[in-house]
Amino acid sequence: MIAQTAAAPAAAAASAPMPDTAAAPPTPARQADSLNLERIVVTTASMARSKLRSSLSVTTIDDDLVRAMNPQTQAEVLRLIPGMIDQGGNGPGGNANISVRGLPVTTGGSPFVQIQEDGLPTVLFGDMNFGNNDYWIRFNRSNSIEAVRGGSASVLASGAPGAVINFVSDTGTVGGGSVGLESALNYNATKGYFTAAGALAEGLHFHADGFVIQGRGLRDPGFDAQKGYQIKANLTKDLGTLGYVRFNVKLLDDTEPLYTSYPSLVHAGSSGFTGLSPFPGFDARTGSTVGVYNEVINVVDSTTGQLTRRRTDGLHPVANAYGLQLHLTPGGGFTIDDKFRYTQMRGTFSNNTMGLAMPSSIIGSTVNGQTVGSIVYANGPSKGQAFTGSYLNTGTQTFTRMSDMGSRANDLNASKTFDLAGGKTSVTGGLFYMDQHIAQDWHINAHYQTLEGVNPAGLDLLSTTGQLLTLNGVSGFNTARGPGVNRTYDLSAANTAPYLTANWESGALQLDAGVRHDMLRVNGWAESASAATTQTSLIDGSLVSSSVLDPATREALHYDASYSSYSVGALYAVNNDTSVFGRVSRGGRFNVDRNILSGYTNPDGSLNDSGRQKVVSHVKQQEIGVKNRGQFGELAYSANATLFHSSYGSSNFDLTQGPTGTYYQSAYESTGVELEGSLRSGGFAMVASMTWTDAKVTANAQGADPQNLVSSGVGNRPAGVPDLMYMLAPSYRIGDFMGGVMIVGRGRSNVNTSSQYFAPAEVLVNMNMSWRFMPGATVDLNVHNLFDKLLADGHLNQSSLASLQANGTINGLPVGTGGVLNGRAVVLGLNYEF
């Protein structure tokens, strides 16, 4: 069958091994290879080698392991990969900060991690504002994930010196299929899915899979926040000894809610906080800042100034991708491979964020030129009545239209294998090209609403003279965080990268090296609002501010940039079940849309001196590792261990931080160990991983003026990098029943680079059970966050006890805000294979 049905985590460990590529016959250790060390590596690999014989740190995640985890967000899946760091509490559709091996995220997104689908990047830059790489991907049944950390990712991918995460599709070489239905038991959501594969004719086979989802979601906003579908299919024509040609298509249209920082009561000490308690009236595990009273928000058009209504759809990506792969083996040791994909992508990002405040900080302040005298309900059952709550939410309303995020990508390479110096040599030359379009317009409103987790109502401000200073809770359209954040831009970033790799193998020894040169060409423009286009006027009787685009701010973008990368590795096969490897790599990435409107360009669109220094960030990595499998009596095991050292320097700009933006000049280094392993004996199986990281800041400067940056935090642990991460997933099978748990934990992490204020260690426990009640049919029960813990996901917005106390206390506990993982989620599934 094309998809395995057991939902327990060790089902991946029980899967059949890949065909053995060595000359020796399979040993018992190989037959029980739980980590699939014989699987051929397809991600950032210039030669077809097994995981055991590749000088790379590679992790494979199969569908069964993901189903056991029952992830509530796309990013949570990545916690199964050693070394991978994510803050996955932002919602099931994406928008997580993803990094690896202690490389922190300065301004958001995934700056050093590339997400691929079948070997081509989903987007060229993983950290685009309102366009992160995890927006456009959905894990579906029969997929697997292959993750390469460090190593050849520097020379066989662009902008991915940290890691490449490749979502690999089944290609239908084994016929069959499945249909299934999942339904949440303690919230409103239903998901149906299918897979199908088989031969259509001799030498012609296909695979298709998809899902459809609808429901309110765990954080019920009072309407269907989850609704959409994905369909993927590929068709392969075998050309015999000449290779194959493959066509593929993906259609994605999926609306998912966005989660932001939420309030909690903080158990805090002088050096860090030790846990959270629910905020009265807003349980961060299930609460939402979106409800029936802000399901639709008002937006002022940046050009015309007209008021329009938009749905608060959370994250709504639409992606249609069409691809072609030609793999030719004409003989004589030659191989030619070309992957092409054309993608149409667009979408919207809309949400209400969290800003914690007390009424006393609002009353008496100046809003729209008037003194605030009182606060009343703007809508809901108490509309017009005085607001008497102790706290309110001053977070912004955000609506961003991603009008065009499409791309064209092509990766062509040719390799030749021949004998040299007593060994087998393979040389590969390739050319990668990708043209990424980035066209967006931003609308961020200043807004007030009640601090309630269910259907929060808007709050209107009244001046001391009785004048309304808000319209349905909005005091300023396109003005929150400064008028410059109201921006529109349309640019194309084309990256051309020739690369060359060479591999030599003789007996147990392998040597390989690669180089790559990335060349970027950016063309386009950007424009924002300014103080000159900000006005205060009466709209429907309310005195509110608004801003539109200012042509005087228009920035031309016409520049080139480049960087070179290298990677050198070696592997020695001690025996058929053990290998050791080492590798040194240097890679880079471009800073593009996050640096627009930052003063880094000349009037003609070329980079000025400051811009040329900040358009590229570099990462260096060194790693040594060992891979081993074996058997002690009835107990079979497999294990990988990698010792790594990473360092990088980065320059960046973030306009969303403060009215004029914030410039960053930073450098970091980290040393750590990645471990992954598995055990199996009879009906017992277990997979596990652990990463320990010692990271520190070696340079850190930031400020509103790039010429006058303030340094702080040097020597500290960078924010958001846990010292320990681990996953433990034991399971047991008895006949047709399998049950297991998955324990995902992380140690302490700093919440602010400058102050060394730490979040506590946390543990998430999931449970899964599966019963095959008839041939081909199973029923699965998955429970996410089994003990319904309030977990801060290693993140808290406040950086010190003093700032926590500025928000006051409830029952003697300070009030703070931060990202929080979902509460308990129980899902029942029925699956039938044919």
mmCIF file of N, CA and C in Angstrom, residues 254-306:
data_model
loop_
_atom_site.group_PDB
_atom_site.id
_atom_site.type_symbol
_atom_site.label_atom_id
_atom_site.label_comp_id
_atom_site.label_asym_id
_atom_site.label_seq_id
_atom_site.Cartn_x
_atom_site.Cartn_y
_atom_site.Cartn_z
ATOM 1 N N ASP A 254 -6.262 27.265 1.175
ATOM 2 C CA ASP A 254 -6.539 26.871 2.549
ATOM 3 C C ASP A 254 -6.535 28.087 3.470
ATOM 4 N N THR A 255 -7.610 28.281 4.187
ATOM 5 C CA THR A 255 -7.726 29.355 5.169
ATOM 6 C C THR A 255 -7.538 28.779 6.564
ATOM 7 N N GLU A 256 -6.594 29.329 7.305
ATOM 8 C CA GLU A 256 -6.315 28.852 8.655
ATOM 9 C C GLU A 256 -6.178 30.036 9.602
ATOM 10 N N PRO A 257 -6.605 29.876 10.865
ATOM 11 C CA PRO A 257 -6.522 30.988 11.813
ATOM 12 C C PRO A 257 -5.085 31.303 12.192
ATOM 13 N N LEU A 258 -4.860 32.566 12.542
ATOM 14 C CA LEU A 258 -3.559 33.017 13.036
ATOM 15 C C LEU A 258 -3.656 33.257 14.540
ATOM 16 N N TYR A 259 -2.691 32.765 15.274
ATOM 17 C CA TYR A 259 -2.639 32.982 16.713
ATOM 18 C C TYR A 259 -1.483 33.924 17.025
ATOM 19 N N THR A 260 -1.677 34.787 17.996
ATOM 20 C CA THR A 260 -0.650 35.759 18.356
ATOM 21 C C THR A 260 -0.282 35.576 19.823
ATOM 22 N N SER A 261 0.401 36.544 20.379
ATOM 23 C CA SER A 261 0.691 36.536 21.807
ATOM 24 C C SER A 261 -0.599 36.711 22.587
ATOM 25 N N TYR A 262 -0.721 35.968 23.666
ATOM 26 C CA TYR A 262 -1.925 36.014 24.483
ATOM 27 C C TYR A 262 -1.556 36.262 25.940
ATOM 28 N N PRO A 263 -2.493 36.783 26.743
ATOM 29 C CA PRO A 263 -2.171 37.110 28.136
ATOM 30 C C PRO A 263 -2.177 35.876 29.033
ATOM 31 N N SER A 264 -1.313 35.885 30.021
ATOM 32 C CA SER A 264 -1.263 34.855 31.047
ATOM 33 C C SER A 264 -0.749 35.473 32.337
ATOM 34 N N LEU A 265 -1.019 34.796 33.422
ATOM 35 C CA LEU A 265 -0.412 35.177 34.698
ATOM 36 C C LEU A 265 0.925 34.463 34.798
ATOM 37 N N VAL A 266 1.970 35.214 35.150
ATOM 38 C CA VAL A 266 3.338 34.723 35.047
ATOM 39 C C VAL A 266 3.914 34.455 36.433
ATOM 40 N N HIS A 267 4.389 33.238 36.612
ATOM 41 C CA HIS A 267 5.136 32.904 37.817
ATOM 42 C C HIS A 267 6.590 33.280 37.541
ATOM 43 N N ALA A 268 7.037 34.366 38.149
ATOM 44 C CA ALA A 268 8.320 34.946 37.750
ATOM 45 C C ALA A 268 9.237 35.140 38.942
ATOM 46 N N GLY A 269 10.534 35.083 38.633
ATOM 47 C CA GLY A 269 11.556 35.368 39.618
ATOM 48 C C GLY A 269 12.507 36.422 39.083
ATOM 49 N N SER A 270 13.613 36.606 39.744
ATOM 50 C CA SER A 270 14.539 37.661 39.350
ATOM 51 C C SER A 270 15.287 37.340 38.067
ATOM 52 N N SER A 271 15.480 36.062 37.753
ATOM 53 C CA SER A 271 16.259 35.683 36.572
ATOM 54 C C SER A 271 15.427 35.014 35.489
ATOM 55 N N GLY A 272 14.158 34.756 35.768
ATOM 56 C CA GLY A 272 13.321 34.117 34.752
ATOM 57 C C GLY A 272 11.977 33.743 35.317
ATOM 58 N N PHE A 273 11.088 33.295 34.437
ATOM 59 C CA PHE A 273 9.791 32.869 34.933
ATOM 60 C C PHE A 273 9.718 31.346 34.922
ATOM 61 N N THR A 274 8.921 30.807 35.805
ATOM 62 C CA THR A 274 8.899 29.365 36.046
ATOM 63 C C THR A 274 7.635 28.689 35.543
ATOM 64 N N GLY A 275 6.675 29.447 35.061
ATOM 65 C CA GLY A 275 5.452 28.850 34.555
ATOM 66 C C GLY A 275 4.372 29.887 34.355
ATOM 67 N N LEU A 276 3.225 29.439 33.859
ATOM 68 C CA LEU A 276 2.098 30.311 33.561
ATOM 69 C C LEU A 276 0.831 29.780 34.193
ATOM 70 N N SER A 277 -0.083 30.693 34.458
ATOM 71 C CA SER A 277 -1.438 30.360 34.879
ATOM 72 C C SER A 277 -2.411 31.105 33.973
ATOM 73 N N PRO A 278 -3.625 30.558 33.774
ATOM 74 C CA PRO A 278 -4.570 31.220 32.874
ATOM 75 C C PRO A 278 -4.963 32.613 33.365
ATOM 76 N N PHE A 279 -5.055 33.531 32.433
ATOM 77 C CA PHE A 279 -5.558 34.872 32.718
ATOM 78 C C PHE A 279 -7.073 34.793 32.883
ATOM 79 N N PRO A 280 -7.649 35.412 33.916
ATOM 80 C CA PRO A 280 -9.099 35.341 34.113
ATOM 81 C C PRO A 280 -9.854 35.887 32.900
ATOM 82 N N GLY A 281 -10.716 35.069 32.315
ATOM 83 C CA GLY A 281 -11.515 35.487 31.176
ATOM 84 C C GLY A 281 -10.851 35.296 29.830
ATOM 85 N N PHE A 282 -9.581 34.877 29.825
ATOM 86 C CA PHE A 282 -8.878 34.649 28.555
ATOM 87 C C PHE A 282 -7.886 33.508 28.767
ATOM 88 N N ASP A 283 -8.329 32.291 28.484
ATOM 89 C CA ASP A 283 -7.455 31.137 28.592
ATOM 90 C C ASP A 283 -6.640 31.041 27.304
ATOM 91 N N ALA A 284 -5.330 31.271 27.409
ATOM 92 C CA ALA A 284 -4.479 31.340 26.221
ATOM 93 C C ALA A 284 -4.419 30.016 25.462
ATOM 94 N N ARG A 285 -4.813 28.910 26.064
ATOM 95 C CA ARG A 285 -4.795 27.627 25.362
ATOM 96 C C ARG A 285 -5.909 27.528 24.332
ATOM 97 N N THR A 286 -7.003 28.241 24.562
ATOM 98 C CA THR A 286 -8.156 28.128 23.669
ATOM 99 C C THR A 286 -8.703 29.474 23.224
ATOM 100 N N GLY A 287 -8.222 30.579 23.815
ATOM 101 C CA GLY A 287 -8.772 31.898 23.514
ATOM 102 C C GLY A 287 -8.288 32.445 22.189
ATOM 103 N N SER A 288 -8.986 33.472 21.706
ATOM 104 C CA SER A 288 -8.654 34.099 20.435
ATOM 105 C C SER A 288 -8.914 35.593 20.509
ATOM 106 N N THR A 289 -8.147 36.364 19.760
ATOM 107 C CA THR A 289 -8.395 37.805 19.647
ATOM 108 C C THR A 289 -9.387 38.109 18.530
ATOM 109 N N VAL A 290 -9.829 37.074 17.816
ATOM 110 C CA VAL A 290 -10.789 37.236 16.723
ATOM 111 C C VAL A 290 -12.098 36.576 17.109
ATOM 112 N N GLY A 291 -13.214 37.245 16.810
ATOM 113 C CA GLY A 291 -14.531 36.714 17.098
ATOM 114 C C GLY A 291 -15.559 37.291 16.159
ATOM 115 N N VAL A 292 -16.825 37.113 16.500
ATOM 116 C CA VAL A 292 -17.892 37.534 15.594
ATOM 117 C C VAL A 292 -17.960 39.049 15.451
ATOM 118 N N TYR A 293 -17.396 39.806 16.395
ATOM 119 C CA TYR A 293 -17.469 41.272 16.317
ATOM 120 C C TYR A 293 -16.331 41.885 15.498
ATOM 121 N N ASN A 294 -15.324 41.088 15.158
ATOM 122 C CA ASN A 294 -14.290 41.581 14.245
ATOM 123 C C ASN A 294 -13.995 40.568 13.146
ATOM 124 N N GLU A 295 -15.002 39.763 12.804
ATOM 125 C CA GLU A 295 -14.872 38.842 11.675
ATOM 126 C C GLU A 295 -14.632 39.619 10.387
ATOM 127 N N VAL A 296 -15.167 40.843 10.325
ATOM 128 C CA VAL A 296 -14.942 41.746 9.205
ATOM 129 C C VAL A 296 -14.319 43.020 9.766
ATOM 130 N N ILE A 297 -13.244 43.489 9.136
ATOM 131 C CA ILE A 297 -12.574 44.707 9.592
ATOM 132 C C ILE A 297 -12.605 45.751 8.483
ATOM 133 N N ASN A 298 -12.470 47.017 8.867
ATOM 134 C CA ASN A 298 -12.424 48.119 7.913
ATOM 135 C C ASN A 298 -10.972 48.434 7.552
ATOM 136 N N VAL A 299 -10.741 48.678 6.278
ATOM 137 C CA VAL A 299 -9.411 49.006 5.765
ATOM 138 C C VAL A 299 -9.536 50.223 4.859
ATOM 139 N N VAL A 300 -8.633 51.189 5.024
ATOM 140 C CA VAL A 300 -8.593 52.352 4.147
ATOM 141 C C VAL A 300 -7.635 52.057 2.995
ATOM 142 N N ASP A 301 -8.135 52.142 1.762
ATOM 143 C CA ASP A 301 -7.306 51.922 0.588
ATOM 144 C C ASP A 301 -6.153 52.910 0.570
ATOM 145 N N SER A 302 -4.929 52.408 0.383
ATOM 146 C CA SER A 302 -3.733 53.247 0.500
ATOM 147 C C SER A 302 -3.623 54.282 -0.607
ATOM 148 N N THR A 303 -4.310 54.070 -1.713
ATOM 149 C CA THR A 303 -4.224 55.004 -2.832
ATOM 150 C C THR A 303 -5.399 55.956 -2.871
ATOM 151 N N THR A 304 -6.629 55.409 -2.751
ATOM 152 C CA THR A 304 -7.828 56.241 -2.898
ATOM 153 C C THR A 304 -8.314 56.822 -1.589
ATOM 154 N N GLY A 305 -7.930 56.221 -0.463
ATOM 155 C CA GLY A 305 -8.418 56.673 0.831
ATOM 156 C C GLY A 305 -9.818 56.207 1.148
ATOM 157 N N GLN A 306 -10.400 55.346 0.305
ATOM 158 C CA GLN A 306 -11.748 54.856 0.523
ATOM 159 C C GLN A 306 -11.764 53.732 1.552
#
